Amino acid sequence: MPAVFHPGRKAAPGAAVDFSQGSVAGNILRLALPMTVAQLINVLYSVVDRMYIGRLPDAAGNALTGLGLTFPIISIVTAFANLFGMGGSPLFSIQRGRGDIHKAKEIMGNTFALLIGTGAVLTAVLLLIKRPLLYAFGASDVTYPYADGYLTIYLCGSLFVMVSLGMNQFINAQGFGRKGMMTVAIGAVTNIVLDPIFIFVFHMGVQGAALATIIAQFFSTVWAVSFLRGKRTLIRLEPSAMKLQLKLVWQIISLGFSSFVMAITNSIVQVACNSTLQAFGGDLYVGVMTIINSVREVVSTPINGVTSAAQPVMGFNYGAEEYRRVRKGILFCTVACVVYTTLVWLLLFLLKIGLYFAAAVRRKITITNTPGANREETADLTFALILDLARMITQTVTQLKSGVWNKIPGRSLYGKTIGIIGVGAIGMAVAARAMGFGMDILGYDIVQRPEASRYGLLYTSLDELLEKSDVVTIHAP
């Protein structure tokens, strides 16, 4: 008969890391530090690949874009790892809190079997449909060979990716945050060492980056499984517990489904971005989005570390019926995440402004902020240029200075259409002058200001403005 944990009593066997004792925030932070480091190291897998691939001679841009096109498919692999790993580990923590070690072993064994089985099937399916998927995700004939070369090798090792990601959750769930960090660190160091060797020494290009990644994940898998099978773990991974039980499978999938949906949604967003950017900006825009995703992954890492650390702590306390501590954990995570994201947003905003100023200083450009100043003067100058172009004043003056008089036909502005992109203070001042010349006025801006209607300005789409306007002027603000 399995042991049962009772609050207030000594922790049951296998519960040596007792999350029902001490500060809830302290327990979360003690796990969060190594797990955040692990998350940062995990980001290195993709960032290091991009850094080296971005230095390939003669093909860096296309290769980097091709790598970016594989992210949605890689996200699908990660989604299934989360489905089982993040579904099984909270159930595992709950059973630890209750002291039911036998049930905890069965949950871990069933999760391992699901990762192995699903990983094999997923690899086969994705290898079969990777070509149409990559083209649907925004690949061109130029970037497809790079995306295909990386993805084919990566998928052959996706089983290692799923097992290392999924089973590492159970190391952390037992309170071994540093051991969990080692799972990721071993893979990251291996990847960093092998990347330049395969890419530049063996001249394998993107295929070399993919091969380095799956070898690194193989070592991570060996470490994670060896630890869970070893003597230092609290609850061992046993082959006898790997026989699938439909009830447990359903519980694992149900609990992990939210993480699965989040990862799949992330994949869909990447697909939409890549396809749209490919249509409007080509391979260059897709490559830029790849770099932006790298920054996003880095800054969101501490959030993932804190929330991942909270799961075993809250799961344990839930199983131990310490519901007050569960509520404290939820409150702490909410406050920590809101404060962190606000500070990071502010820091990145200020950093962006700083980069703009630094670039201006290097080019000896003076930047001033004078809201409202020179609005009317700028509008006068804008309309003077429009009149000059319409009436061909500059050409006429040039001929007169050379002693030649040829009548140059100009165009009247009356009844013509002016398109104003950026309907701010300057844009509305230009509209006021256009109204005096009897022009039809179209405007486009992200923010539509009702007061612009007094100048006869009609807001429209950018495409319609460009199609119908005889002259277009752009202003900010």
Coordinates of C-alpha atoms in Angstrom, one line a residue:
M1 CA 0.0 0.0 0.0
P2 CA 1.5 3.4 -1.0
A3 CA 2.5 5.8 1.7
V4 CA 0.4 8.9 2.3
F5 CA 1.7 12.3 3.2
H6 CA -0.1 14.2 6.0
P7 CA 0.6 17.9 6.6
G8 CA 2.5 18.5 9.8
R9 CA 4.1 15.1 9.9
K10 CA 7.5 14.1 8.8
A11 CA 7.8 13.9 5.0
A12 CA 7.2 10.5 3.4
P13 CA 10.1 8.5 1.9
G14 CA 11.0 10.0 -1.4
A15 CA 10.0 13.5 -0.3
A16 CA 13.4 14.5 1.0
V17 CA 13.0 17.8 -0.8
D18 CA 9.9 19.0 1.1
F19 CA 8.3 22.0 -0.6
S20 CA 5.6 22.2 2.1
Q21 CA 8.2 23.7 4.5
G22 CA 9.9 27.1 4.5
S23 CA 9.0 30.2 2.4
V24 CA 7.0 29.5 -0.8
A25 CA 8.8 32.3 -2.6
G26 CA 12.1 31.1 -1.3
N27 CA 11.5 27.6 -2.5
I28 CA 10.5 28.9 -5.9
L29 CA 13.5 31.2 -6.2
R30 CA 16.0 28.4 -5.1
L31 CA 14.7 26.4 -8.0
A32 CA 14.3 29.4 -10.3
L33 CA 17.9 30.4 -10.3
P34 CA 19.4 27.2 -11.8
M35 CA 16.3 26.7 -14.0
T36 CA 16.7 30.2 -15.4
V37 CA 20.3 29.6 -16.1
A38 CA 19.3 26.4 -17.8
Q39 CA 16.7 28.3 -19.9
L40 CA 19.4 30.8 -20.9
I41 CA 21.8 28.0 -21.8
N42 CA 18.9 26.4 -23.8
V43 CA 18.5 29.6 -25.8
L44 CA 22.2 29.3 -26.7
Y45 CA 21.4 26.3 -28.8
S46 CA 19.6 28.3 -31.4
V47 CA 21.5 31.6 -30.8
V48 CA 24.9 30.0 -31.3
D49 CA 23.7 28.3 -34.4
R50 CA 22.5 31.6 -35.8
M51 CA 25.7 33.4 -34.8
Y52 CA 27.9 30.9 -36.7
I53 CA 25.5 30.5 -39.7
G54 CA 25.4 34.3 -39.9
R55 CA 29.1 34.2 -40.7
L56 CA 29.0 31.7 -43.5
P57 CA 30.9 33.2 -46.5
D58 CA 28.8 34.3 -49.5
A59 CA 25.5 32.8 -48.1
A60 CA 25.0 34.1 -44.6
G61 CA 21.8 36.0 -45.3
N62 CA 20.0 33.1 -47.1
A63 CA 21.3 30.5 -44.7
L64 CA 20.1 32.6 -41.7
T65 CA 16.7 33.0 -43.4
G66 CA 16.5 29.3 -44.1
L67 CA 17.2 28.5 -40.4
G68 CA 14.5 30.9 -39.4
L69 CA 12.0 29.0 -41.6
T70 CA 12.6 25.8 -39.6
F71 CA 11.5 27.4 -36.3
P72 CA 7.8 26.6 -36.6
I73 CA 8.5 22.9 -37.2
I74 CA 11.0 22.9 -34.3
S75 CA 8.3 24.5 -32.2
I76 CA 6.0 21.6 -33.0
V77 CA 8.6 19.2 -31.6
T78 CA 8.9 21.3 -28.5
A79 CA 5.1 21.4 -28.2
F80 CA 4.9 17.7 -27.9
A81 CA 7.7 17.6 -25.4
N82 CA 5.8 20.1 -23.3
L83 CA 2.6 18.2 -23.8
F84 CA 4.0 15.2 -21.9
G85 CA 6.8 16.7 -19.8
M86 CA 4.8 19.6 -18.4
G87 CA 1.7 17.4 -18.2
G88 CA 3.4 14.6 -16.3
S89 CA 5.7 16.5 -14.0
P90 CA 2.9 18.4 -12.1
L91 CA 1.0 15.2 -11.5
F92 CA 4.3 13.6 -10.4
S93 CA 4.8 16.5 -7.9
I94 CA 1.2 16.1 -6.6
Q95 CA 1.8 12.4 -5.9
R96 CA 5.1 13.3 -4.2
G97 CA 3.2 15.7 -1.9
R98 CA 0.7 13.0 -1.1
G99 CA 3.6 10.5 -0.4
D100 CA 2.3 8.1 -3.1
I101 CA 5.7 7.1 -4.5
H102 CA 4.4 4.2 -6.5
K103 CA 1.9 6.4 -8.4
A104 CA 4.7 9.0 -9.0
K105 CA 6.9 6.3 -10.6
E106 CA 4.0 5.2 -12.9
I107 CA 3.5 8.8 -14.0
M108 CA 7.2 9.3 -14.8
G109 CA 7.3 5.9 -16.6
N110 CA 4.2 6.6 -18.7
T111 CA 5.6 10.0 -19.6
F112 CA 8.9 8.5 -20.8
A113 CA 7.0 5.9 -22.9
L114 CA 4.9 8.7 -24.5
L115 CA 7.9 10.8 -25.3
I116 CA 9.7 7.8 -27.0
G117 CA 6.6 6.7 -29.0
T118 CA 5.4 10.1 -30.0
G119 CA 8.9 11.2 -30.9
A120 CA 9.4 8.3 -33.3
V121 CA 6.1 8.9 -35.0
L122 CA 6.5 12.7 -35.2
T123 CA 10.0 12.3 -36.8
A124 CA 8.6 10.0 -39.5
V125 CA 5.6 12.3 -40.3
L126 CA 7.6 15.5 -40.4
L127 CA 10.3 14.0 -42.6
L128 CA 7.6 13.0 -45.1
I129 CA 5.8 16.4 -45.3
K130 CA 8.8 18.8 -44.6
R131 CA 9.0 20.1 -48.2
P132 CA 5.4 21.4 -48.6
L133 CA 5.5 22.7 -45.0
L134 CA 8.6 24.8 -45.6
Y135 CA 7.2 26.3 -48.7
A136 CA 4.0 27.0 -46.9
F137 CA 5.9 28.7 -44.1
G138 CA 7.6 31.2 -46.5
A139 CA 10.5 29.4 -48.1
S140 CA 11.7 30.5 -51.5
D141 CA 13.7 28.5 -54.1
V142 CA 16.8 30.2 -52.8
T143 CA 16.3 29.6 -49.1
Y144 CA 14.7 26.1 -49.2
P145 CA 18.0 24.2 -49.6
Y146 CA 19.3 25.7 -46.4
A147 CA 16.1 25.1 -44.5
D148 CA 15.8 21.5 -45.8
G149 CA 19.5 20.8 -45.0
Y150 CA 19.1 21.9 -41.4
L151 CA 15.7 20.4 -40.7
T152 CA 16.4 17.0 -42.2
I153 CA 19.3 16.3 -39.8
Y154 CA 17.5 18.0 -36.9
L155 CA 14.4 15.8 -37.2
C156 CA 16.6 12.7 -37.2
G157 CA 17.6 13.6 -33.7
S158 CA 14.2 15.1 -32.5
L159 CA 13.7 12.0 -30.3
F160 CA 16.7 13.1 -28.2
V161 CA 15.2 16.6 -28.1
M162 CA 11.9 15.4 -26.8
V163 CA 13.3 13.0 -24.2
S164 CA 15.9 15.5 -22.8
L165 CA 13.3 18.3 -22.5
G166 CA 10.5 16.1 -21.2
M167 CA 12.4 14.1 -18.7
N168 CA 14.4 17.0 -17.3
Q169 CA 11.1 18.2 -15.9
F170 CA 11.1 15.2 -13.5
I171 CA 14.6 16.0 -12.3
N172 CA 13.5 19.6 -11.4
A173 CA 10.2 18.2 -9.9
Q174 CA 12.3 16.3 -7.3
G175 CA 14.1 19.5 -6.3
F176 CA 17.3 18.9 -8.2
G177 CA 17.5 22.3 -10.0
R178 CA 21.2 22.1 -10.4
K179 CA 21.1 18.6 -11.9
G180 CA 18.4 19.8 -14.2
M181 CA 20.6 22.7 -15.2
M182 CA 23.4 20.2 -16.0
T183 CA 21.2 18.5 -18.4
V184 CA 21.0 21.6 -20.5
A185 CA 24.6 22.8 -19.8
I186 CA 26.1 19.5 -21.1
G187 CA 24.2 19.9 -24.4
A188 CA 25.0 23.6 -24.8
V189 CA 28.7 23.2 -24.2
T190 CA 28.8 20.3 -26.6
N191 CA 26.9 22.3 -29.2
I192 CA 29.2 25.4 -28.8
V193 CA 32.3 23.2 -29.2
L194 CA 31.0 21.2 -32.2
D195 CA 29.4 24.0 -34.2
P196 CA 32.5 25.7 -35.5
I197 CA 34.1 22.4 -36.2
F198 CA 31.3 21.0 -38.3
I199 CA 30.4 24.3 -40.0
F200 CA 33.8 25.7 -40.8
V201 CA 36.4 23.0 -40.5
F202 CA 34.4 20.2 -42.2
H203 CA 32.6 22.8 -44.4
M204 CA 29.1 21.3 -43.6
G205 CA 27.3 24.7 -43.3
V206 CA 23.8 24.5 -41.9
Q207 CA 23.9 20.7 -41.9
G208 CA 26.9 20.9 -39.6
A209 CA 24.9 23.2 -37.2
A210 CA 22.1 20.7 -37.1
L211 CA 24.4 17.7 -36.6
A212 CA 26.1 19.5 -33.7
T213 CA 22.7 20.2 -32.1
I214 CA 21.4 16.7 -32.2
I215 CA 24.7 15.3 -30.9
A216 CA 24.4 17.8 -28.0
Q217 CA 20.8 16.7 -27.3
F218 CA 21.9 13.1 -27.3
F219 CA 24.4 13.8 -24.5
S220 CA 21.7 15.7 -22.6
T221 CA 19.4 12.7 -23.0
V222 CA 22.0 10.3 -21.7
W223 CA 22.7 12.5 -18.7
A224 CA 19.0 13.0 -17.8
V225 CA 18.0 9.3 -18.1
S226 CA 21.2 8.2 -16.3
F227 CA 20.4 10.4 -13.4
L228 CA 16.8 9.3 -13.2
R229 CA 18.0 5.7 -13.3
G230 CA 20.7 6.3 -10.8
K231 CA 20.9 6.0 -7.0
R232 CA 21.0 9.8 -6.2
T233 CA 17.5 10.5 -7.5
L234 CA 14.6 10.3 -5.0
I235 CA 12.3 8.4 -7.4
R236 CA 13.8 6.2 -10.0
L237 CA 12.7 5.7 -13.6
E238 CA 11.8 2.0 -13.8
P239 CA 11.0 -0.1 -16.9
S240 CA 8.1 -1.8 -15.0
A241 CA 6.4 1.6 -14.8
M242 CA 6.5 2.3 -18.5
K243 CA 3.5 0.2 -19.4
L244 CA 0.9 2.8 -20.6
Q245 CA -2.2 3.2 -18.6
L246 CA -5.0 5.0 -20.4
K247 CA -6.2 6.8 -17.3
L248 CA -2.7 8.2 -16.6
V249 CA -2.2 9.0 -20.3
W250 CA -5.4 11.0 -20.3
Q251 CA -4.4 12.9 -17.1
I252 CA -0.9 13.7 -18.5
I253 CA -2.3 15.0 -21.8
S254 CA -5.1 17.0 -20.1
L255 CA -2.7 18.8 -17.8
G256 CA -0.1 19.4 -20.5
F257 CA -2.5 20.5 -23.1
S258 CA -2.3 24.2 -22.2
S259 CA 1.5 24.2 -22.7
F260 CA 1.0 22.3 -25.9
V261 CA -1.4 24.9 -27.2
M262 CA 0.9 27.7 -26.3
A263 CA 3.8 26.2 -28.2
I264 CA 1.7 25.4 -31.2
T265 CA 0.2 28.9 -31.2
N266 CA 3.8 30.3 -31.1
S267 CA 4.5 28.1 -34.2
I268 CA 1.4 29.5 -36.0
V269 CA 2.4 33.1 -35.2
Q270 CA 5.9 32.4 -36.7
V271 CA 4.4 30.9 -39.8
A272 CA 2.1 33.9 -40.3
C273 CA 5.0 36.3 -39.7
N274 CA 7.3 34.5 -42.1
S275 CA 4.7 34.1 -44.9
T276 CA 3.7 37.8 -44.6
L277 CA 7.3 39.1 -44.5
Q278 CA 8.3 36.8 -47.4
A279 CA 5.4 38.3 -49.5
F280 CA 6.1 42.0 -48.7
G281 CA 9.9 42.1 -48.0
G282 CA 11.4 38.9 -49.3
D283 CA 14.2 36.8 -47.7
L284 CA 15.8 39.9 -46.0
Y285 CA 12.7 40.6 -43.8
V286 CA 12.4 36.9 -42.8
G287 CA 16.1 37.1 -41.7
V288 CA 15.4 40.2 -39.7
M289 CA 12.5 38.4 -37.9
T290 CA 14.9 35.6 -37.1
I291 CA 17.2 38.0 -35.2
I292 CA 14.2 39.6 -33.4
N293 CA 13.1 36.2 -32.3
S294 CA 16.5 35.6 -30.8
V295 CA 16.2 38.8 -28.7
R296 CA 12.7 37.8 -27.6
E297 CA 13.8 34.3 -26.5
V298 CA 16.6 35.8 -24.3
V299 CA 14.5 38.4 -22.5
S300 CA 11.6 36.0 -21.8
T301 CA 13.9 33.4 -20.3
P302 CA 13.7 34.6 -16.6
I303 CA 9.9 34.4 -16.8
N304 CA 10.1 30.8 -18.1
G305 CA 12.5 30.0 -15.3
V306 CA 10.3 31.4 -12.5
T307 CA 7.1 29.8 -13.8
S308 CA 8.8 26.4 -14.4
A309 CA 10.3 26.5 -10.8
A310 CA 6.8 27.3 -9.4
Q311 CA 5.2 24.1 -10.9
P312 CA 6.9 21.5 -8.7
V313 CA 6.6 23.7 -5.6
M314 CA 2.8 24.4 -6.1
G315 CA 2.2 20.8 -7.3
F316 CA 3.8 19.4 -4.2
N317 CA 1.8 21.7 -1.9
Y318 CA -1.4 20.9 -3.7
G319 CA -0.8 17.2 -3.2
A320 CA 0.0 17.9 0.5
E321 CA -3.3 19.9 0.8
E322 CA -1.5 23.1 1.6
Y323 CA -3.8 25.2 -0.5
R324 CA -2.9 28.4 1.3
R325 CA 0.7 27.9 0.1
V326 CA -0.5 27.2 -3.4
R327 CA -2.3 30.6 -3.5
K328 CA 0.9 32.3 -2.2
G329 CA 2.8 30.7 -5.0
I330 CA 0.4 31.9 -7.6
L331 CA 0.5 35.5 -6.2
F332 CA 4.3 35.5 -6.1
C333 CA 4.6 34.4 -9.7
T334 CA 2.0 36.9 -10.9
V335 CA 3.7 39.8 -9.2
A336 CA 7.2 38.7 -10.3
C337 CA 6.2 38.3 -13.9
V338 CA 4.4 41.6 -14.2
V339 CA 7.2 43.6 -12.5
Y340 CA 9.9 41.9 -14.6
T341 CA 8.2 42.3 -18.0
T342 CA 7.4 46.0 -17.2
L343 CA 11.1 46.7 -16.3
V344 CA 12.4 44.8 -19.4
W345 CA 10.0 46.7 -21.7
L346 CA 11.2 50.0 -20.3
L347 CA 14.9 48.9 -20.6
L348 CA 14.5 47.8 -24.2
F349 CA 12.7 51.0 -25.1
L350 CA 15.4 53.2 -23.6
L351 CA 18.1 51.0 -25.2
K352 CA 16.5 51.5 -28.6
I353 CA 16.5 55.2 -28.2
G354 CA 20.1 55.0 -27.0
L355 CA 21.1 53.1 -30.1
Y356 CA 19.5 55.7 -32.3
F357 CA 21.4 58.5 -30.6
A358 CA 24.7 56.6 -30.8
A359 CA 24.2 56.0 -34.5
A360 CA 23.4 59.7 -35.0
V361 CA 26.5 60.8 -33.1
R362 CA 28.7 58.5 -35.2
R363 CA 27.3 60.2 -38.3
K364 CA 27.6 63.7 -36.8
I365 CA 23.8 64.2 -36.9
T366 CA 22.2 66.6 -34.4
I367 CA 19.0 65.3 -32.8
T368 CA 16.6 67.7 -31.1
N369 CA 13.1 67.3 -29.8
T370 CA 10.9 70.4 -30.5
P371 CA 7.2 69.3 -30.5
G372 CA 5.1 71.7 -32.6
A373 CA 8.1 73.9 -33.6
N374 CA 8.4 74.7 -37.3
R375 CA 5.1 73.0 -38.1
E376 CA 3.8 75.8 -40.3
E377 CA 7.2 76.4 -41.9
T378 CA 7.5 72.7 -42.7
A379 CA 4.0 72.7 -44.3
D380 CA 4.9 75.8 -46.3
L381 CA 8.1 74.2 -47.6
T382 CA 6.1 71.0 -48.4
F383 CA 3.6 72.9 -50.5
A384 CA 6.3 74.9 -52.1
L385 CA 7.9 71.7 -53.3
I386 CA 4.6 70.4 -54.6
L387 CA 3.9 73.6 -56.5
D388 CA 7.5 73.5 -57.9
L389 CA 6.9 70.0 -59.2
A390 CA 3.5 70.7 -60.5
R391 CA 4.3 74.0 -62.3
M392 CA 7.9 73.0 -63.2
I393 CA 9.2 76.3 -61.7
T394 CA 12.8 75.1 -61.3
Q395 CA 13.1 74.1 -65.0
T396 CA 11.6 77.4 -66.2
V397 CA 14.0 79.4 -64.0
T398 CA 17.0 77.4 -65.2
Q399 CA 16.0 78.1 -68.8
L400 CA 15.5 81.8 -68.2
K401 CA 19.0 82.1 -66.6
S402 CA 20.5 80.6 -69.7
G403 CA 18.6 83.1 -71.9
V404 CA 16.2 80.6 -73.3
W405 CA 12.4 80.9 -73.2
N406 CA 10.4 77.8 -73.9
K407 CA 7.0 77.5 -72.5
I408 CA 7.0 74.4 -70.2
P409 CA 3.5 73.0 -69.6
G410 CA 2.7 72.5 -65.9
R411 CA -0.2 71.0 -64.1
S412 CA -2.9 72.7 -62.0
L413 CA -3.4 71.4 -58.5
Y414 CA -7.1 72.3 -58.5
G415 CA -9.2 69.1 -58.4
K416 CA -6.2 66.8 -58.0
T417 CA -5.8 64.4 -55.1
I418 CA -3.1 64.6 -52.5
G419 CA -2.2 61.7 -50.3
I420 CA -0.8 62.5 -46.8
I421 CA 0.9 59.6 -45.0
G422 CA 1.3 60.5 -41.3
V423 CA -1.6 62.8 -40.3
G424 CA 0.0 64.6 -37.4
A425 CA 0.5 68.2 -36.7
I426 CA 2.5 68.8 -39.9
G427 CA 0.2 66.5 -42.0
M428 CA -2.9 68.5 -40.9
A429 CA -1.1 71.8 -41.7
V430 CA -0.4 70.5 -45.2
A431 CA -4.0 69.4 -45.5
A432 CA -5.1 73.0 -44.7
R433 CA -3.1 74.4 -47.5
A434 CA -4.3 71.7 -49.9
M435 CA -7.9 72.6 -49.1
G436 CA -7.2 76.2 -50.2
F437 CA -6.1 74.9 -53.6
G438 CA -9.3 72.9 -54.0
M439 CA -7.6 69.5 -53.8
D440 CA -9.1 66.2 -52.7
I441 CA -7.3 65.0 -49.6
L442 CA -6.7 61.4 -48.6
G443 CA -4.9 60.4 -45.4
Y444 CA -3.4 57.3 -43.8
D445 CA -2.2 56.9 -40.3
I446 CA -2.2 54.3 -37.6
V447 CA -4.0 56.7 -35.3
Q448 CA -6.9 58.5 -36.9
R449 CA -7.5 62.0 -35.6
P450 CA -11.1 63.3 -35.8
E451 CA -10.0 66.9 -36.1
A452 CA -8.4 66.2 -39.5
S453 CA -11.9 66.1 -41.0
R454 CA -12.2 69.9 -40.7
Y455 CA -9.7 70.1 -43.6
G456 CA -11.7 67.8 -45.7
L457 CA -9.3 64.9 -45.1
L458 CA -10.7 61.4 -45.7
Y459 CA -8.9 58.5 -44.1
T460 CA -8.3 55.5 -46.3
S461 CA -6.1 52.4 -46.6
L462 CA -2.5 52.8 -47.7
D463 CA -3.1 50.9 -50.9
E464 CA -6.1 53.0 -51.9
L465 CA -4.2 56.2 -51.1
L466 CA -1.2 55.2 -53.3
E467 CA -3.5 54.2 -56.1
K468 CA -5.7 57.3 -56.2
S469 CA -3.3 60.1 -55.2
D470 CA -1.7 62.4 -57.8
V471 CA 0.9 63.5 -55.3
V472 CA 2.0 61.8 -52.0
T473 CA 3.7 63.4 -49.1
I474 CA 5.0 61.7 -45.9
H475 CA 5.3 63.3 -42.5
A476 CA 6.2 62.3 -39.0
P477 CA 4.6 63.3 -36.8

